[in-house]
Amino acid sequence: MAYSARATLLNLRSTYTGDFQSFVNSSVSIVLGVGFFIVMTRLFRSVGAELSARRLVRRAWTVIAEAAAGHGVLDRDVFTARMIDLLGQLAPRMAAVSSDSHLATVDLLDEIRAGLNVIELRRARRVLPETNAAALDRLLDAVCRHYREQAAHGRKLAAPAALREAIDASLARVRTLPPGTGRDEGLLGLIGLRHFFAAGEAEAAEIAVPA
């Protein structure tokens, strides 16, 4: 009696019933369920990594904008430490970001170099003649606007023509100065920025060309 009750609860039968259709349906359901789980896990992981990476990149651009505006730290070591910290957080997340994401075009090491060039210009303007300092101020304002616009849009933007023209104009002015610390720092910063934005312009042109 007890055995019969247990068999009833467990749905046990004394005879084998072969149902190939049920077997196939259950097997296919298991395979599809596992596949769906794997796909969704990877999708959510990728989306989460991209959101975190975008937030970190926007923070890095904001730090550079603050440095250009003169509101951030002017100490190279402090700036580098802050950016390296962001880079350390960004690197593992970028590994999970899709290669066709716009974030794949962002190289934070290049952004760090651009930020250091901005700091060089901030230091140089304090010892340069007034006319040269005023030109650098206009340039730094343009750099600040560019990085704030990137942070607002959450993606890398091509440098406007006015920004590149301001760099060239400042280069022409600083080259005429006599040798000295201000001139050397100014040239280093300007040449570094010119190279950075020229490389970014070339990358943007490559992306814009249809395959």
PDB file of C-alpha atoms in Angstrom:
ATOM      1  CA  MET A   1       0.000   0.000   0.000  1.00  0.00           C
ATOM      2  CA  ALA A   2       2.776   2.400   0.980  1.00  0.00           C
ATOM      3  CA  TYR A   3       4.765   1.458  -2.138  1.00  0.00           C
ATOM      4  CA  SER A   4       1.735   2.105  -4.336  1.00  0.00           C
ATOM      5  CA  ALA A   5       1.251   5.558  -2.788  1.00  0.00           C
ATOM      6  CA  ARG A   6       4.901   6.491  -3.379  1.00  0.00           C
ATOM      7  CA  ALA A   7       4.707   5.289  -6.972  1.00  0.00           C
ATOM      8  CA  THR A   8       1.613   7.390  -7.525  1.00  0.00           C
ATOM      9  CA  LEU A   9       3.263  10.508  -6.061  1.00  0.00           C
ATOM     10  CA  LEU A  10       6.384  10.027  -8.193  1.00  0.00           C
ATOM     11  CA  ASN A  11       4.291   9.237 -11.258  1.00  0.00           C
ATOM     12  CA  LEU A  12       6.043   5.885 -11.621  1.00  0.00           C
ATOM     13  CA  ARG A  13       4.630   3.272 -13.956  1.00  0.00           C
ATOM     14  CA  SER A  14       5.354  -0.410 -14.166  1.00  0.00           C
ATOM     15  CA  THR A  15       5.599  -0.275 -17.968  1.00  0.00           C
ATOM     16  CA  TYR A  16       7.870   1.794 -20.254  1.00  0.00           C
ATOM     17  CA  THR A  17       6.134   4.311 -22.504  1.00  0.00           C
ATOM     18  CA  GLY A  18       8.215   5.562 -25.427  1.00  0.00           C
ATOM     19  CA  ASP A  19       7.282   9.044 -26.703  1.00  0.00           C
ATOM     20  CA  PHE A  20       9.885  10.241 -29.186  1.00  0.00           C
ATOM     21  CA  GLN A  21       8.125  13.548 -29.845  1.00  0.00           C
ATOM     22  CA  SER A  22       8.154  14.507 -26.161  1.00  0.00           C
ATOM     23  CA  PHE A  23      11.813  13.532 -25.910  1.00  0.00           C
ATOM     24  CA  VAL A  24      12.760  15.687 -28.903  1.00  0.00           C
ATOM     25  CA  ASN A  25      10.712  18.626 -27.656  1.00  0.00           C
ATOM     26  CA  SER A  26      12.269  18.540 -24.201  1.00  0.00           C
ATOM     27  CA  SER A  27      15.806  18.155 -25.610  1.00  0.00           C
ATOM     28  CA  VAL A  28      15.365  21.033 -28.040  1.00  0.00           C
ATOM     29  CA  SER A  29      13.874  23.184 -25.284  1.00  0.00           C
ATOM     30  CA  ILE A  30      16.875  22.542 -23.046  1.00  0.00           C
ATOM     31  CA  VAL A  31      19.362  23.384 -25.821  1.00  0.00           C
ATOM     32  CA  LEU A  32      17.488  26.538 -26.794  1.00  0.00           C
ATOM     33  CA  GLY A  33      17.140  27.582 -23.160  1.00  0.00           C
ATOM     34  CA  VAL A  34      20.859  27.180 -22.495  1.00  0.00           C
ATOM     35  CA  GLY A  35      21.724  29.028 -25.725  1.00  0.00           C
ATOM     36  CA  PHE A  36      19.348  31.865 -24.894  1.00  0.00           C
ATOM     37  CA  PHE A  37      20.850  32.145 -21.411  1.00  0.00           C
ATOM     38  CA  ILE A  38      24.397  32.359 -22.806  1.00  0.00           C
ATOM     39  CA  VAL A  39      23.450  34.969 -25.411  1.00  0.00           C
ATOM     40  CA  MET A  40      21.558  37.141 -22.939  1.00  0.00           C
ATOM     41  CA  THR A  41      24.356  36.900 -20.364  1.00  0.00           C
ATOM     42  CA  ARG A  42      26.916  38.088 -22.914  1.00  0.00           C
ATOM     43  CA  LEU A  43      24.588  40.815 -24.131  1.00  0.00           C
ATOM     44  CA  PHE A  44      23.929  42.231 -20.676  1.00  0.00           C
ATOM     45  CA  ARG A  45      27.614  41.974 -19.786  1.00  0.00           C
ATOM     46  CA  SER A  46      28.586  43.875 -22.949  1.00  0.00           C
ATOM     47  CA  VAL A  47      25.932  46.557 -22.416  1.00  0.00           C
ATOM     48  CA  GLY A  48      26.942  47.006 -18.777  1.00  0.00           C
ATOM     49  CA  ALA A  49      30.626  47.266 -19.707  1.00  0.00           C
ATOM     50  CA  GLU A  50      29.892  49.835 -22.422  1.00  0.00           C
ATOM     51  CA  LEU A  51      27.841  52.008 -20.083  1.00  0.00           C
ATOM     52  CA  SER A  52      30.619  51.955 -17.483  1.00  0.00           C
ATOM     53  CA  ALA A  53      33.286  52.622 -20.116  1.00  0.00           C
ATOM     54  CA  ARG A  54      31.323  55.562 -21.527  1.00  0.00           C
ATOM     55  CA  ARG A  55      30.992  57.071 -18.057  1.00  0.00           C
ATOM     56  CA  LEU A  56      34.748  56.754 -17.414  1.00  0.00           C
ATOM     57  CA  VAL A  57      35.674  58.234 -20.802  1.00  0.00           C
ATOM     58  CA  ARG A  58      33.343  61.179 -20.227  1.00  0.00           C
ATOM     59  CA  ARG A  59      34.947  61.717 -16.839  1.00  0.00           C
ATOM     60  CA  ALA A  60      38.418  61.759 -18.442  1.00  0.00           C
ATOM     61  CA  TRP A  61      37.279  64.321 -21.012  1.00  0.00           C
ATOM     62  CA  THR A  62      35.829  66.453 -18.225  1.00  0.00           C
ATOM     63  CA  VAL A  63      39.165  66.395 -16.371  1.00  0.00           C
ATOM     64  CA  ILE A  64      40.962  67.605 -19.522  1.00  0.00           C
ATOM     65  CA  ALA A  65      38.334  70.319 -20.063  1.00  0.00           C
ATOM     66  CA  GLU A  66      38.841  71.510 -16.482  1.00  0.00           C
ATOM     67  CA  ALA A  67      42.599  71.635 -17.015  1.00  0.00           C
ATOM     68  CA  ALA A  68      42.141  73.675 -20.208  1.00  0.00           C
ATOM     69  CA  ALA A  69      39.791  76.068 -18.408  1.00  0.00           C
ATOM     70  CA  GLY A  70      42.313  76.541 -15.627  1.00  0.00           C
ATOM     71  CA  HIS A  71      39.952  75.143 -13.013  1.00  0.00           C
ATOM     72  CA  GLY A  72      41.667  71.768 -12.761  1.00  0.00           C
ATOM     73  CA  VAL A  73      45.028  70.839 -11.290  1.00  0.00           C
ATOM     74  CA  LEU A  74      48.079  72.177 -13.097  1.00  0.00           C
ATOM     75  CA  ASP A  75      50.468  69.697 -11.516  1.00  0.00           C
ATOM     76  CA  ARG A  76      51.549  67.088 -14.060  1.00  0.00           C
ATOM     77  CA  ASP A  77      51.929  64.327 -11.485  1.00  0.00           C
ATOM     78  CA  VAL A  78      48.473  64.860  -9.975  1.00  0.00           C
ATOM     79  CA  PHE A  79      46.837  65.043 -13.406  1.00  0.00           C
ATOM     80  CA  THR A  80      48.652  61.912 -14.583  1.00  0.00           C
ATOM     81  CA  ALA A  81      47.667  60.015 -11.427  1.00  0.00           C
ATOM     82  CA  ARG A  82      43.992  60.878 -11.923  1.00  0.00           C
ATOM     83  CA  MET A  83      44.038  59.860 -15.572  1.00  0.00           C
ATOM     84  CA  ILE A  84      45.976  56.638 -14.931  1.00  0.00           C
ATOM     85  CA  ASP A  85      43.390  55.741 -12.294  1.00  0.00           C
ATOM     86  CA  LEU A  86      40.635  56.209 -14.881  1.00  0.00           C
ATOM     87  CA  LEU A  87      42.663  54.197 -17.400  1.00  0.00           C
ATOM     88  CA  GLY A  88      43.012  51.334 -14.920  1.00  0.00           C
ATOM     89  CA  GLN A  89      39.244  51.244 -14.441  1.00  0.00           C
ATOM     90  CA  LEU A  90      38.571  51.570 -18.163  1.00  0.00           C
ATOM     91  CA  ALA A  91      40.901  48.877 -19.534  1.00  0.00           C
ATOM     92  CA  PRO A  92      38.999  45.759 -18.346  1.00  0.00           C
ATOM     93  CA  ARG A  93      35.685  47.253 -19.450  1.00  0.00           C
ATOM     94  CA  MET A  94      36.977  48.102 -22.920  1.00  0.00           C
ATOM     95  CA  ALA A  95      37.888  44.431 -23.391  1.00  0.00           C
ATOM     96  CA  ALA A  96      34.170  43.597 -23.211  1.00  0.00           C
ATOM     97  CA  VAL A  97      33.055  46.452 -25.487  1.00  0.00           C
ATOM     98  CA  SER A  98      32.051  45.577 -29.039  1.00  0.00           C
ATOM     99  CA  SER A  99      34.628  46.429 -31.713  1.00  0.00           C
ATOM    100  CA  ASP A 100      32.033  48.395 -33.695  1.00  0.00           C
ATOM    101  CA  SER A 101      31.267  50.667 -30.733  1.00  0.00           C
ATOM    102  CA  HIS A 102      32.333  54.303 -31.045  1.00  0.00           C
ATOM    103  CA  LEU A 103      34.257  53.807 -27.791  1.00  0.00           C
ATOM    104  CA  ALA A 104      36.683  51.571 -29.677  1.00  0.00           C
ATOM    105  CA  THR A 105      38.109  54.722 -31.324  1.00  0.00           C
ATOM    106  CA  VAL A 106      39.046  56.251 -27.962  1.00  0.00           C
ATOM    107  CA  ASP A 107      42.675  55.829 -26.861  1.00  0.00           C
ATOM    108  CA  LEU A 108      42.931  57.116 -23.312  1.00  0.00           C
ATOM    109  CA  LEU A 109      46.736  57.146 -23.445  1.00  0.00           C
ATOM    110  CA  ASP A 110      46.533  59.656 -26.299  1.00  0.00           C
ATOM    111  CA  GLU A 111      44.005  61.651 -24.279  1.00  0.00           C
ATOM    112  CA  ILE A 112      46.438  61.705 -21.346  1.00  0.00           C
ATOM    113  CA  ARG A 113      49.165  63.075 -23.622  1.00  0.00           C
ATOM    114  CA  ALA A 114      46.771  65.746 -24.886  1.00  0.00           C
ATOM    115  CA  GLY A 115      45.957  66.697 -21.299  1.00  0.00           C
ATOM    116  CA  LEU A 116      49.649  66.979 -20.448  1.00  0.00           C
ATOM    117  CA  ASN A 117      50.105  69.256 -23.470  1.00  0.00           C
ATOM    118  CA  VAL A 118      47.292  71.437 -22.122  1.00  0.00           C
ATOM    119  CA  ILE A 119      49.093  71.688 -18.779  1.00  0.00           C
ATOM    120  CA  GLU A 120      52.317  72.667 -20.586  1.00  0.00           C
ATOM    121  CA  LEU A 121      50.438  75.523 -22.269  1.00  0.00           C
ATOM    122  CA  ARG A 122      48.880  76.624 -18.982  1.00  0.00           C
ATOM    123  CA  ARG A 123      52.342  76.834 -17.452  1.00  0.00           C
ATOM    124  CA  ALA A 124      53.873  78.540 -20.497  1.00  0.00           C
ATOM    125  CA  ARG A 125      51.269  81.316 -20.704  1.00  0.00           C
ATOM    126  CA  ARG A 126      52.305  82.631 -17.274  1.00  0.00           C
ATOM    127  CA  VAL A 127      55.740  83.668 -18.554  1.00  0.00           C
ATOM    128  CA  LEU A 128      54.980  84.527 -22.190  1.00  0.00           C
ATOM    129  CA  PRO A 129      54.372  88.075 -23.490  1.00  0.00           C
ATOM    130  CA  GLU A 130      50.817  89.330 -23.147  1.00  0.00           C
ATOM    131  CA  THR A 131      49.917  88.944 -26.826  1.00  0.00           C
ATOM    132  CA  ASN A 132      51.111  85.336 -26.864  1.00  0.00           C
ATOM    133  CA  ALA A 133      49.379  84.586 -23.572  1.00  0.00           C
ATOM    134  CA  ALA A 134      46.120  86.001 -24.937  1.00  0.00           C
ATOM    135  CA  ALA A 135      46.397  83.766 -28.021  1.00  0.00           C
ATOM    136  CA  LEU A 136      46.988  80.741 -25.804  1.00  0.00           C
ATOM    137  CA  ASP A 137      43.966  81.681 -23.697  1.00  0.00           C
ATOM    138  CA  ARG A 138      41.769  81.671 -26.798  1.00  0.00           C
ATOM    139  CA  LEU A 139      43.208  78.322 -27.822  1.00  0.00           C
ATOM    140  CA  LEU A 140      42.692  76.785 -24.384  1.00  0.00           C
ATOM    141  CA  ASP A 141      39.114  78.066 -24.350  1.00  0.00           C
ATOM    142  CA  ALA A 142      38.551  76.279 -27.665  1.00  0.00           C
ATOM    143  CA  VAL A 143      40.094  73.069 -26.296  1.00  0.00           C
ATOM    144  CA  CYS A 144      37.875  73.321 -23.226  1.00  0.00           C
ATOM    145  CA  ARG A 145      34.734  73.748 -25.351  1.00  0.00           C
ATOM    146  CA  HIS A 146      35.714  70.809 -27.547  1.00  0.00           C
ATOM    147  CA  TYR A 147      36.200  68.428 -24.623  1.00  0.00           C
ATOM    148  CA  ARG A 148      33.042  69.584 -22.881  1.00  0.00           C
ATOM    149  CA  GLU A 149      31.116  68.988 -26.078  1.00  0.00           C
ATOM    150  CA  GLN A 150      32.569  65.478 -26.331  1.00  0.00           C
ATOM    151  CA  ALA A 151      31.617  64.774 -22.720  1.00  0.00           C
ATOM    152  CA  ALA A 152      28.086  66.076 -23.351  1.00  0.00           C
ATOM    153  CA  HIS A 153      27.629  63.903 -26.458  1.00  0.00           C
ATOM    154  CA  GLY A 154      29.374  60.904 -24.910  1.00  0.00           C
ATOM    155  CA  ARG A 155      31.466  60.202 -27.994  1.00  0.00           C
ATOM    156  CA  LYS A 156      34.638  61.354 -29.729  1.00  0.00           C
ATOM    157  CA  LEU A 157      34.140  64.302 -32.082  1.00  0.00           C
ATOM    158  CA  ALA A 158      36.330  65.692 -34.835  1.00  0.00           C
ATOM    159  CA  ALA A 159      38.144  68.848 -33.789  1.00  0.00           C
ATOM    160  CA  PRO A 160      36.556  71.952 -35.339  1.00  0.00           C
ATOM    161  CA  ALA A 161      38.553  73.849 -37.944  1.00  0.00           C
ATOM    162  CA  ALA A 162      38.683  76.901 -35.670  1.00  0.00           C
ATOM    163  CA  LEU A 163      40.540  74.886 -33.038  1.00  0.00           C
ATOM    164  CA  ARG A 164      43.182  73.667 -35.477  1.00  0.00           C
ATOM    165  CA  GLU A 165      43.565  77.189 -36.861  1.00  0.00           C
ATOM    166  CA  ALA A 166      44.054  78.545 -33.332  1.00  0.00           C
ATOM    167  CA  ILE A 167      46.828  76.002 -32.747  1.00  0.00           C
ATOM    168  CA  ASP A 168      48.578  76.980 -35.992  1.00  0.00           C
ATOM    169  CA  ALA A 169      48.261  80.687 -35.177  1.00  0.00           C
ATOM    170  CA  SER A 170      49.759  80.188 -31.715  1.00  0.00           C
ATOM    171  CA  LEU A 171      52.576  78.093 -33.164  1.00  0.00           C
ATOM    172  CA  ALA A 172      53.439  80.884 -35.586  1.00  0.00           C
ATOM    173  CA  ARG A 173      53.536  83.402 -32.716  1.00  0.00           C
ATOM    174  CA  VAL A 174      55.526  81.307 -30.239  1.00  0.00           C
ATOM    175  CA  ARG A 175      58.164  80.342 -32.829  1.00  0.00           C
ATOM    176  CA  THR A 176      59.200  83.985 -33.143  1.00  0.00           C
ATOM    177  CA  LEU A 177      60.024  84.310 -29.425  1.00  0.00           C
ATOM    178  CA  PRO A 178      63.605  84.118 -28.154  1.00  0.00           C
ATOM    179  CA  PRO A 179      64.682  80.816 -26.565  1.00  0.00           C
ATOM    180  CA  GLY A 180      63.503  80.318 -23.010  1.00  0.00           C
ATOM    181  CA  THR A 181      61.424  78.149 -20.722  1.00  0.00           C
ATOM    182  CA  GLY A 182      58.117  79.674 -21.778  1.00  0.00           C
ATOM    183  CA  ARG A 183      58.886  79.318 -25.474  1.00  0.00           C
ATOM    184  CA  ASP A 184      60.041  75.710 -25.090  1.00  0.00           C
ATOM    185  CA  GLU A 185      57.020  74.672 -23.009  1.00  0.00           C
ATOM    186  CA  GLY A 186      54.703  76.488 -25.382  1.00  0.00           C
ATOM    187  CA  LEU A 187      56.147  74.787 -28.455  1.00  0.00           C
ATOM    188  CA  LEU A 188      56.021  71.353 -26.821  1.00  0.00           C
ATOM    189  CA  GLY A 189      52.394  71.809 -25.857  1.00  0.00           C
ATOM    190  CA  LEU A 190      51.331  73.251 -29.202  1.00  0.00           C
ATOM    191  CA  ILE A 191      53.113  70.664 -31.333  1.00  0.00           C
ATOM    192  CA  GLY A 192      51.703  67.871 -29.171  1.00  0.00           C
ATOM    193  CA  LEU A 193      48.149  69.186 -29.534  1.00  0.00           C
ATOM    194  CA  ARG A 194      48.567  69.764 -33.277  1.00  0.00           C
ATOM    195  CA  HIS A 195      49.714  66.182 -33.748  1.00  0.00           C
ATOM    196  CA  PHE A 196      46.905  64.825 -31.546  1.00  0.00           C
ATOM    197  CA  PHE A 197      44.102  66.651 -33.333  1.00  0.00           C
ATOM    198  CA  ALA A 198      45.602  65.973 -36.775  1.00  0.00           C
ATOM    199  CA  ALA A 199      45.643  62.237 -35.984  1.00  0.00           C
ATOM    200  CA  GLY A 200      42.057  62.431 -34.750  1.00  0.00           C
ATOM    201  CA  GLU A 201      41.019  64.225 -37.941  1.00  0.00           C
ATOM    202  CA  ALA A 202      42.605  61.480 -40.068  1.00  0.00           C
ATOM    203  CA  GLU A 203      40.808  58.764 -38.069  1.00  0.00           C
ATOM    204  CA  ALA A 204      37.484  60.566 -38.467  1.00  0.00           C
ATOM    205  CA  ALA A 205      38.055  60.804 -42.229  1.00  0.00           C
ATOM    206  CA  GLU A 206      38.765  57.063 -42.453  1.00  0.00           C
ATOM    207  CA  ILE A 207      35.567  56.260 -40.555  1.00  0.00           C
ATOM    208  CA  ALA A 208      33.538  58.569 -42.809  1.00  0.00           C
ATOM    209  CA  VAL A 209      34.768  56.943 -46.055  1.00  0.00           C
ATOM    210  CA  PRO A 210      32.280  54.230 -47.145  1.00  0.00           C
ATOM    211  CA  ALA A 211      33.648  50.722 -47.638  1.00  0.00           C
TER     212      ALA A 211
END
